[in-house]
mmCIF file of C-alpha atoms and ligand atoms in Angstrom:
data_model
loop_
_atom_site.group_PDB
_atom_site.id
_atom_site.type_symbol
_atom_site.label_atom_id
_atom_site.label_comp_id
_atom_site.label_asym_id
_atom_site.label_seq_id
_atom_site.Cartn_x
_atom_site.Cartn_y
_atom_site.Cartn_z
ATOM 1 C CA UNK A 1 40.069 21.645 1.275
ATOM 2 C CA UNK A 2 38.499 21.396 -2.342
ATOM 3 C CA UNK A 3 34.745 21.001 -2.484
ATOM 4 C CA UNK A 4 33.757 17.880 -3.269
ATOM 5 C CA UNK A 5 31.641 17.638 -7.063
ATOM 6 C CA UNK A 6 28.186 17.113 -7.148
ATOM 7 C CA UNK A 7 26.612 17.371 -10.354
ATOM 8 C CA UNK A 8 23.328 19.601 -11.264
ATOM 9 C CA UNK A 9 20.286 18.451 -12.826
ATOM 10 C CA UNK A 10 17.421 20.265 -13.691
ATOM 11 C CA UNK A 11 15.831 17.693 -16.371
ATOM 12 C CA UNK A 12 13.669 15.034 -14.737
ATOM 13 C CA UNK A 13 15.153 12.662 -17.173
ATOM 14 C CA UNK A 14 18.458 12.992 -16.099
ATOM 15 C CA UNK A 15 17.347 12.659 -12.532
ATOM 16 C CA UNK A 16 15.778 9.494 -13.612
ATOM 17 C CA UNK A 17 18.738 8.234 -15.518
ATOM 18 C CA UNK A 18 21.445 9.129 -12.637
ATOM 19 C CA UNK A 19 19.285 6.992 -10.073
ATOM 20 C CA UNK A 20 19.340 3.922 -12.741
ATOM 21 C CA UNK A 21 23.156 4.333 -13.297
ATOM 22 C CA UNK A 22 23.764 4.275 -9.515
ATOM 23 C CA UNK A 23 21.241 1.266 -9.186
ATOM 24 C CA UNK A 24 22.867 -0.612 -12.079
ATOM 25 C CA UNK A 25 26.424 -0.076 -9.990
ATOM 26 C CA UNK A 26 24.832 -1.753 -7.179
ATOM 27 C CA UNK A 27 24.722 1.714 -5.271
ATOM 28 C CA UNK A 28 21.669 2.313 -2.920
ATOM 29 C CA UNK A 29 20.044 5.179 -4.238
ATOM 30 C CA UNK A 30 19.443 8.114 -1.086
ATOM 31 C CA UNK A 31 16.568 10.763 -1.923
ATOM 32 C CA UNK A 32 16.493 13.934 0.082
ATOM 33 C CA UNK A 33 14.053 16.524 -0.864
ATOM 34 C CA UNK A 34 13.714 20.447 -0.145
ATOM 35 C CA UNK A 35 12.652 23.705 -1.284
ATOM 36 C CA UNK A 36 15.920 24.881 -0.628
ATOM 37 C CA UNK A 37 17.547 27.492 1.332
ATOM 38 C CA UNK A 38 19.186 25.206 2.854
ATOM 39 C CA UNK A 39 20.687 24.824 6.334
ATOM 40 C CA UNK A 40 22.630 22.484 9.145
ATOM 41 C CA UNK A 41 19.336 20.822 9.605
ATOM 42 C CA UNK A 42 18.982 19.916 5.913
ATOM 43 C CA UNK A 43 22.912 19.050 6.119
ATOM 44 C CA UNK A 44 22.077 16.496 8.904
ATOM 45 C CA UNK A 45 19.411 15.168 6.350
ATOM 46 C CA UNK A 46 21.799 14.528 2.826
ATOM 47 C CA UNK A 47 24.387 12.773 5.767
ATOM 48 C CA UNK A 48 21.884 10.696 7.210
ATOM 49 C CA UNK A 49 21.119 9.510 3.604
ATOM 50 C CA UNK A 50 25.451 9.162 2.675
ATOM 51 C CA UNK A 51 25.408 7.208 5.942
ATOM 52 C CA UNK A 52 23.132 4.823 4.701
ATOM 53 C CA UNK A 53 23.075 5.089 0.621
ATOM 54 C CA UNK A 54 25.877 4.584 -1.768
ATOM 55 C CA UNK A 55 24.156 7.730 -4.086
ATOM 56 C CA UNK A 56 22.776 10.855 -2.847
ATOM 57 C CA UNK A 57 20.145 12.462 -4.605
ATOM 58 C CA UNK A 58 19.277 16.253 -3.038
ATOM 59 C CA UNK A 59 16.364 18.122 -4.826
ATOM 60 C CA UNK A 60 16.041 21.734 -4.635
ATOM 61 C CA UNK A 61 12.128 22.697 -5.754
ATOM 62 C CA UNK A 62 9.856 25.663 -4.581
ATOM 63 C CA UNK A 63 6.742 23.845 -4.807
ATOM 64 C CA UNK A 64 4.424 26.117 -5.876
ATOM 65 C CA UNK A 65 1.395 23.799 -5.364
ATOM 66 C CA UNK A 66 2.040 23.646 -1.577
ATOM 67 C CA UNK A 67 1.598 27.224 -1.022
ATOM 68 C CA UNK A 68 -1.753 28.976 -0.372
ATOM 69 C CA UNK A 69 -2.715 32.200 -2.228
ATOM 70 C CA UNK A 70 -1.073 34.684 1.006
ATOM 71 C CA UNK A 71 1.939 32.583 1.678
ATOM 72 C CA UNK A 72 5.786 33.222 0.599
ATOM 73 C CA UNK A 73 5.705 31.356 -2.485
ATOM 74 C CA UNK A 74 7.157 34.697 -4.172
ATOM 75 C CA UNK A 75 9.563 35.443 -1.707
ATOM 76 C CA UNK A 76 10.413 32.152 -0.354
ATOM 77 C CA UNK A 77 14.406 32.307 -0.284
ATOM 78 C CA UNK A 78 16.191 31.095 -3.524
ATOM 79 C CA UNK A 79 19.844 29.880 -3.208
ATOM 80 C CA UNK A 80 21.062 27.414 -5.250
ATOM 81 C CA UNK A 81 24.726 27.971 -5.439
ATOM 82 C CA UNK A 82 24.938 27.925 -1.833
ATOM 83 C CA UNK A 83 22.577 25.141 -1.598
ATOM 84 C CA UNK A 84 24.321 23.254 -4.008
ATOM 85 C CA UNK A 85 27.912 23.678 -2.015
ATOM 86 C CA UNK A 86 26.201 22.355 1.141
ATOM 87 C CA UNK A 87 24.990 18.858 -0.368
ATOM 88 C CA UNK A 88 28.350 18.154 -1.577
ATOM 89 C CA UNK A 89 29.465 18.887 1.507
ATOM 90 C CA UNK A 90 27.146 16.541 3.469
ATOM 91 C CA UNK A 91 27.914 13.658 1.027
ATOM 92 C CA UNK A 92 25.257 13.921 -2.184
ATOM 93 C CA UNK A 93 26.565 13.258 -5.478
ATOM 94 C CA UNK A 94 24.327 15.131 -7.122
ATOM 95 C CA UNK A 95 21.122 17.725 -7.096
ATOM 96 C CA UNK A 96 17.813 17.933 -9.365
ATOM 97 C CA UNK A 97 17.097 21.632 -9.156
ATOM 98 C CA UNK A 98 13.886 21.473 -12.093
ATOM 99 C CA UNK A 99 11.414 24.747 -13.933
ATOM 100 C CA UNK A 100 8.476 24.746 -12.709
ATOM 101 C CA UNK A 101 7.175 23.645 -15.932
ATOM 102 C CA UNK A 102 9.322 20.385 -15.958
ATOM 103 C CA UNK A 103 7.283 19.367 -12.935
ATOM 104 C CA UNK A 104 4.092 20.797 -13.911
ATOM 105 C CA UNK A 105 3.909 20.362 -16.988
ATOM 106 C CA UNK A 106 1.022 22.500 -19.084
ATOM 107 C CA UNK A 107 -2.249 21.467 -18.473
ATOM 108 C CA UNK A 108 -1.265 18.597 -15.748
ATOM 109 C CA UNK A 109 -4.329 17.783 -13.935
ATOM 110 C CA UNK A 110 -3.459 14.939 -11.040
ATOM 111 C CA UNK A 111 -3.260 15.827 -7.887
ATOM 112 C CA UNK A 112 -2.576 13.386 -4.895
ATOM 113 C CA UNK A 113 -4.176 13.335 -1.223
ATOM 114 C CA UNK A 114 -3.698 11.354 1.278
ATOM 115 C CA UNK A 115 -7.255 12.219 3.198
ATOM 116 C CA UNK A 116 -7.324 11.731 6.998
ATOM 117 C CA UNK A 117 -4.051 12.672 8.242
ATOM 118 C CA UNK A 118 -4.231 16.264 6.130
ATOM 119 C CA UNK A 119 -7.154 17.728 7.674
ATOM 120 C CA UNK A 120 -5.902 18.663 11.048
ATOM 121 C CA UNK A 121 -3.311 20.802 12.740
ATOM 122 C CA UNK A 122 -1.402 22.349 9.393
ATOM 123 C CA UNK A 123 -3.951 21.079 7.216
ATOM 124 C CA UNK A 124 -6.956 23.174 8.889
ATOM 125 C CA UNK A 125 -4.595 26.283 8.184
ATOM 126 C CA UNK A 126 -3.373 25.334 5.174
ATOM 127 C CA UNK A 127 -5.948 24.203 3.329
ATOM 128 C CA UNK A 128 -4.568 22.469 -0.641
ATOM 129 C CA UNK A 129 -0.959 22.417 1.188
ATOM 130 C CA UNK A 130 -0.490 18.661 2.144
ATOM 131 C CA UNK A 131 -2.067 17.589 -1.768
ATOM 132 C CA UNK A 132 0.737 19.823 -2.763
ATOM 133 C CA UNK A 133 3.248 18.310 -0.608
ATOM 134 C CA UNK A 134 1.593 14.745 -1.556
ATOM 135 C CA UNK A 135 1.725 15.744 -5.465
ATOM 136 C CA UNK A 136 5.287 17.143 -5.757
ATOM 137 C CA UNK A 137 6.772 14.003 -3.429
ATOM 138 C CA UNK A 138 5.250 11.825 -5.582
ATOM 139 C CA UNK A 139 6.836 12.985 -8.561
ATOM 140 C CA UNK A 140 10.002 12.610 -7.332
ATOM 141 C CA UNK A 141 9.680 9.122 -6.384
ATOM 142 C CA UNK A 142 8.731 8.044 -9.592
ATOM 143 C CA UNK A 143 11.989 9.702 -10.745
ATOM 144 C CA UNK A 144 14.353 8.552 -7.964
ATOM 145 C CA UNK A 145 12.855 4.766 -8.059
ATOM 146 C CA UNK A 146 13.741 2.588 -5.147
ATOM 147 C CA UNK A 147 15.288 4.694 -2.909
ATOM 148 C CA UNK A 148 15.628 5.568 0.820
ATOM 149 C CA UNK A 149 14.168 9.121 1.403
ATOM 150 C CA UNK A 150 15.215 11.421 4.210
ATOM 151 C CA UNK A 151 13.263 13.632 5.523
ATOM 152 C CA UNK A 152 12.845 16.292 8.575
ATOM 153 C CA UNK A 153 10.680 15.011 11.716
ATOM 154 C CA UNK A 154 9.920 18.994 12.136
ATOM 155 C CA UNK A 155 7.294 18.458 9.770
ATOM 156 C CA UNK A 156 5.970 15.615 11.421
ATOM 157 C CA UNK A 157 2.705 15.809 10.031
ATOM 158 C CA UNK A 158 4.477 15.975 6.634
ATOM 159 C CA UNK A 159 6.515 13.034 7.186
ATOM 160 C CA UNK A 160 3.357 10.742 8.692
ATOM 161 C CA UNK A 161 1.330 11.933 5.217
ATOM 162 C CA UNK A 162 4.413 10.430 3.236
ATOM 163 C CA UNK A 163 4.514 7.411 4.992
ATOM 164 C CA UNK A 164 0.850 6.966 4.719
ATOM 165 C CA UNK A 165 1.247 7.335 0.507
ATOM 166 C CA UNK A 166 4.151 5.422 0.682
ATOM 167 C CA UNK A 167 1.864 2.345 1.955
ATOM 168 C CA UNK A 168 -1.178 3.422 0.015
ATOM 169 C CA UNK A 169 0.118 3.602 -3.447
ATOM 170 C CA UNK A 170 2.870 0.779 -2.577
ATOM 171 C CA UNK A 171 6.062 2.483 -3.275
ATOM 172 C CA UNK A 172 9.591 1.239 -3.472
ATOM 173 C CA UNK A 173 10.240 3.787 -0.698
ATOM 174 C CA UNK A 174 12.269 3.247 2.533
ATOM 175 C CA UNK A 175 10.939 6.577 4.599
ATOM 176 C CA UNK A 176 13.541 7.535 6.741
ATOM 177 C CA UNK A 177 12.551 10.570 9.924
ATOM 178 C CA UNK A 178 15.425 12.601 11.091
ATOM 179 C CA UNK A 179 15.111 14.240 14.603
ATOM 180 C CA UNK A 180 15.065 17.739 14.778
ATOM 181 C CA UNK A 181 18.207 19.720 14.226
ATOM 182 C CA UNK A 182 17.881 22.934 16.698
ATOM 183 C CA UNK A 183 20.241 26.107 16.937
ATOM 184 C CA UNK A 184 21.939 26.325 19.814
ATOM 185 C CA UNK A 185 19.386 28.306 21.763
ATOM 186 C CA UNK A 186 16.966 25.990 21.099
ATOM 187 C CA UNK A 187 15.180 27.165 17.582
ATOM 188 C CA UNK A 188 13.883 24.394 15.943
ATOM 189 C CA UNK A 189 16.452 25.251 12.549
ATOM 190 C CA UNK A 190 13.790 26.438 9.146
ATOM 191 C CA UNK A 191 14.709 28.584 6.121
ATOM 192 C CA UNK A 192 11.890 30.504 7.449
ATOM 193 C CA UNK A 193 14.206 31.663 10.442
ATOM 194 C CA UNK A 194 16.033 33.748 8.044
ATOM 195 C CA UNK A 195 12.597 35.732 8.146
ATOM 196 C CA UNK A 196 13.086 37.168 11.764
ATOM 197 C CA UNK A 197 14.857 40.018 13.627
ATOM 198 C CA UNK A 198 17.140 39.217 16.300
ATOM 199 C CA UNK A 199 13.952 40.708 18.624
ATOM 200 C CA UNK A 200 11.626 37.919 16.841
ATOM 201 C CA UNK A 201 14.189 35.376 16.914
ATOM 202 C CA UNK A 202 14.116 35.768 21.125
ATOM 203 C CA UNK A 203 9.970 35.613 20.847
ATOM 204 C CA UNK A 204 10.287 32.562 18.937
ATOM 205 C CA UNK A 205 12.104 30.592 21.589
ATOM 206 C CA UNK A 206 8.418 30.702 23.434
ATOM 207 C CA UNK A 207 7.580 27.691 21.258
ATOM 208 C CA UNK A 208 10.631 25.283 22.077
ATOM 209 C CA UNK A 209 10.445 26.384 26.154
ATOM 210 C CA UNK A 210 6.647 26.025 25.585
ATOM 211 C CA UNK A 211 7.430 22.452 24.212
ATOM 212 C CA UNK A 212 10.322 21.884 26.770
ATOM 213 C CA UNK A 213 7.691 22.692 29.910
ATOM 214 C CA UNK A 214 5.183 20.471 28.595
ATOM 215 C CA UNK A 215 7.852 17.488 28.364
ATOM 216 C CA UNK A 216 9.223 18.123 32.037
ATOM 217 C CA UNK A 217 5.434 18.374 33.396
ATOM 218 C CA UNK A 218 4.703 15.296 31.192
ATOM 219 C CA UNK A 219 7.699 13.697 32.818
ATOM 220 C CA UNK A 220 6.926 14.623 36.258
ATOM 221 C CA UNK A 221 3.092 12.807 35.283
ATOM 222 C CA UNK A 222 0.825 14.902 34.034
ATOM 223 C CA UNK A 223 -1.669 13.681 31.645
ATOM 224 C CA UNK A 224 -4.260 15.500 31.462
ATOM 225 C CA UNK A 225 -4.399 17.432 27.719
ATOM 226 C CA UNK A 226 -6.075 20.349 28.710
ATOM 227 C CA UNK A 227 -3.181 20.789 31.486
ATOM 228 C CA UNK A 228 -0.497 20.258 29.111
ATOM 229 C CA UNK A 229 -2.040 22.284 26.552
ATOM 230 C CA UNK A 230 -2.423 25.312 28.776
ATOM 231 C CA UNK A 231 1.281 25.062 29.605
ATOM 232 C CA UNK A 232 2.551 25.457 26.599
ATOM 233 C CA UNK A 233 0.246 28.121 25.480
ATOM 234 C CA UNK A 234 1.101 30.183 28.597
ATOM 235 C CA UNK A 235 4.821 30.431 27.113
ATOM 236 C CA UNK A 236 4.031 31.475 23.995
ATOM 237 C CA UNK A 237 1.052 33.687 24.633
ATOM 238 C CA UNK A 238 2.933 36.742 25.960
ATOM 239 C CA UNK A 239 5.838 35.943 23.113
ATOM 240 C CA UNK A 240 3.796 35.239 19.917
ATOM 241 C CA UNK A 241 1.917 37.348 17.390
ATOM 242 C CA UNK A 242 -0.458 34.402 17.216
ATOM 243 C CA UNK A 243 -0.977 31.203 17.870
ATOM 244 C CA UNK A 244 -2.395 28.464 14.954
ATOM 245 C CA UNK A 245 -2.433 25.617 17.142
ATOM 246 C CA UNK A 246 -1.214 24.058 20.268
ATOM 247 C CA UNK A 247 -2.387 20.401 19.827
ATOM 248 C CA UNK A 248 -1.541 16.886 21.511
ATOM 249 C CA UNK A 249 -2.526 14.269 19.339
ATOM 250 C CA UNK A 250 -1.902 11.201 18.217
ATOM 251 C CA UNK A 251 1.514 10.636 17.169
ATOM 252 C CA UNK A 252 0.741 8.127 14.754
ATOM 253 C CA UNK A 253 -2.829 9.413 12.817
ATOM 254 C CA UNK A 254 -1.778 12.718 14.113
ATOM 255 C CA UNK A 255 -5.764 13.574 15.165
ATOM 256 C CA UNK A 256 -5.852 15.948 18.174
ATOM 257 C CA UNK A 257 -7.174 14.721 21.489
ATOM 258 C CA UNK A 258 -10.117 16.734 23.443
ATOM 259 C CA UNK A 259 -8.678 18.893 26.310
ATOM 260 C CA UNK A 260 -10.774 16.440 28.491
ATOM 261 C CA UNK A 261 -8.649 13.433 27.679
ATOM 262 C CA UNK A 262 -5.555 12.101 29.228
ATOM 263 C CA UNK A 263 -2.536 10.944 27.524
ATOM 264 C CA UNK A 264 -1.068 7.337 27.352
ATOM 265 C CA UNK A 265 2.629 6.366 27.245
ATOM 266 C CA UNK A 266 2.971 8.809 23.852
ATOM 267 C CA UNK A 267 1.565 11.624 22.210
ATOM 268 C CA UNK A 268 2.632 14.209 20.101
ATOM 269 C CA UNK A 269 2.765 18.045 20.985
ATOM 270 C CA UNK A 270 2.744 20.181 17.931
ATOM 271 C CA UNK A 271 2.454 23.773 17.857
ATOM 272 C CA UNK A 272 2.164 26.571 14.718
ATOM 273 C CA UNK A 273 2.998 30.282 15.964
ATOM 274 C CA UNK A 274 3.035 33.453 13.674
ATOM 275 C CA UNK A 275 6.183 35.702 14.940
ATOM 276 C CA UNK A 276 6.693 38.693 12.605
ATOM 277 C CA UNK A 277 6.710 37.531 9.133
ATOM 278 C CA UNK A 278 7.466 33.789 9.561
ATOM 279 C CA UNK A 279 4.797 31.344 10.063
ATOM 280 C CA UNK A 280 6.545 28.361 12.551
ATOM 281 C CA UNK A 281 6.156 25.274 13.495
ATOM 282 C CA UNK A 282 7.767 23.017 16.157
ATOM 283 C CA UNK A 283 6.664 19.535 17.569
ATOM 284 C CA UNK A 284 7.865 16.993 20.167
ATOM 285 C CA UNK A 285 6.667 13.412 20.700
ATOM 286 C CA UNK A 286 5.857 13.171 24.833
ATOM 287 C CA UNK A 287 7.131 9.835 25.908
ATOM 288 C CA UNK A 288 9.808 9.899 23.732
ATOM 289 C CA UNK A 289 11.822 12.625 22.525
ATOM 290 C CA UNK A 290 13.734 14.621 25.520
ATOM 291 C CA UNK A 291 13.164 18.499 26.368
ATOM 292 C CA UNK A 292 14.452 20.974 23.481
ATOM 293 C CA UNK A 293 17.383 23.055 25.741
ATOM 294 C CA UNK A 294 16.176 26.005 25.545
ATOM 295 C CA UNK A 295 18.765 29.519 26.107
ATOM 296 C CA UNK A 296 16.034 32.423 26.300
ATOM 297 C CA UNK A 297 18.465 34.793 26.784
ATOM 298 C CA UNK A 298 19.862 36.387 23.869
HETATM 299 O O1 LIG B 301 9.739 19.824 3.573
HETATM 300 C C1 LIG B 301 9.908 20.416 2.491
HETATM 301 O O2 LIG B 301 10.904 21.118 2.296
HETATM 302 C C2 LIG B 301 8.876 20.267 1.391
HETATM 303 O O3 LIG B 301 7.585 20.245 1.907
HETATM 304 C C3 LIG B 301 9.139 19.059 0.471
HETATM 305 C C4 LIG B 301 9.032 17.749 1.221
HETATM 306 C C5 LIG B 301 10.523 19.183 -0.131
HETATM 307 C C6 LIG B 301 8.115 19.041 -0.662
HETATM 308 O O4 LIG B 301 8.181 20.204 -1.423
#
């Protein structure tokens, strides 16, 4: 079957222009940002936004300004061909894939935070990384216009952050949250997987059964965070190289609770594990999502 076409930009003018042509053709305009090294879970993202938009808009950007000093900005994987093949594939009709420079231009100065939600759980880690994240996502809103954006509910404190600016600075943004796309044993799917052995592949499956135990136990009634907490940290203990956080917090300010509190009717579970090289992240919403199936053996 021939690949379908899906032009490449790399100008943020032409970005800008494509969205206006497809909005002057009455097309719905479908934003779906990465850095990437793309995957099935970023396919499930650019079909989410065919599904609902008549143009699909991919970007492809390493953002430099969301990576701290001792992180994989250097190495992070760098595909484009590939990545490019993919989006057509899952429906976009074109990708911005821009130079550094043309989003950071010399001597830009603006940053943008969203204060509150960035502090905790990733943000304590990674401190600068959500102003980055805030900065770059900004930037491509102003070029996409009004648009519906997709993005991945793995980084669900990502995606709360950019529906917090999206209110705050009264964009002309639908935000849209896709569930998390898993591999079939249960990984939570990130170009950071590529980082790991078959041997730390197998360790990181602690952090969906981890999750998975904590939504059974939260389904059979248990409340209490400290309980919850423990059970999920008993998983990955033995598995991980070391744990950032296992936190249950609030799933819509995302601020931890105490281990002395006990839950309502929702919460979310999020969890950040070193394994190996890759730094990973996972997250479930008790109350809501079901228990990641989880195939240990490998
Ligand atoms: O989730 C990501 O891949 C990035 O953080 C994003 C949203 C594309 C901003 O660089």
């Amino acid at each position: 079957m021939s690949q379908p076409s899906c032009v490449v930009h790399h100008e943020p003018e032409s970005l800008r222009q494509a969205c206006n042509d497809a909005r002057a053709k009455g097309l719905r305009v479908g934003l779906v940002p990465t850095m990437g090294a793309l995957h099935a879970g970023h396919a499930a993202l650019v079909s989410e936004a065919h599904r609902r938009c008549g143009f699909v808009a991919a970007t492809v950007f390493v953002n430099p300004t969301q990576f701290g000093p001792n992180e994989d900005f250097a190495k992070y994987p760098r595909t484009l061909d590939r990545d490019v093949a993919l989006c057509a594939e899952a429906g976009a009709c074109c990708v911005f894939a821009p130079p550094v420079e043309a989003m950071y231009p010399p001597g830009e100065a603006t940053r943008v935070r969203v204060s509150g939600l960035t502090e905790v759980l990733c943000g304590a880690s990674r401190p600068g990384h959500f102003d980055g994240v805030a900065t770059i996502v900004t930037k491509l809103f102003a070029l996409a216009g009004p648009c519906t954006a997709v993005f991945g509910r793995k980084d669900y404190q990502q995606l709360k952050v950019i529906e917090r600016l999206v209110r705050d600075l009264l964009l002309p943004v639908e935000v849209v949250g896709h569930p998390i796309v898993r591999e079939p044993d249960g990984l939570a799917m990130s170009s950071r997987n590529r980082y790991l052995s078959d041997a730390e592949h197998a360790r990181a499956l602690s952090l969906s059964a981890g999750l998975s135990d904590a939504v059974h136990a939260f389904e059979r009634g248990e409340r209490r965070v400290g309980v919850l907490r423990g059970i999920v940290r008993s998983r990955m203990e033995p598995a991980v190289d070391s744990i950032d956080y296992v936190e249950l917090a609030h799933a819509d300010t995302v601020q931890p609770h105490g281990d002395e509190e006990t839950l309502g009717a929702r919460a979310l579970l999020a969890v950040a594990a070193k394994v190996g090289p890759a730094r990973l992240i996972d997250n479930v919403v008790l109350g809501e999502d079901p228990a990641p199936k989880v195939e240990e053996a490998r």
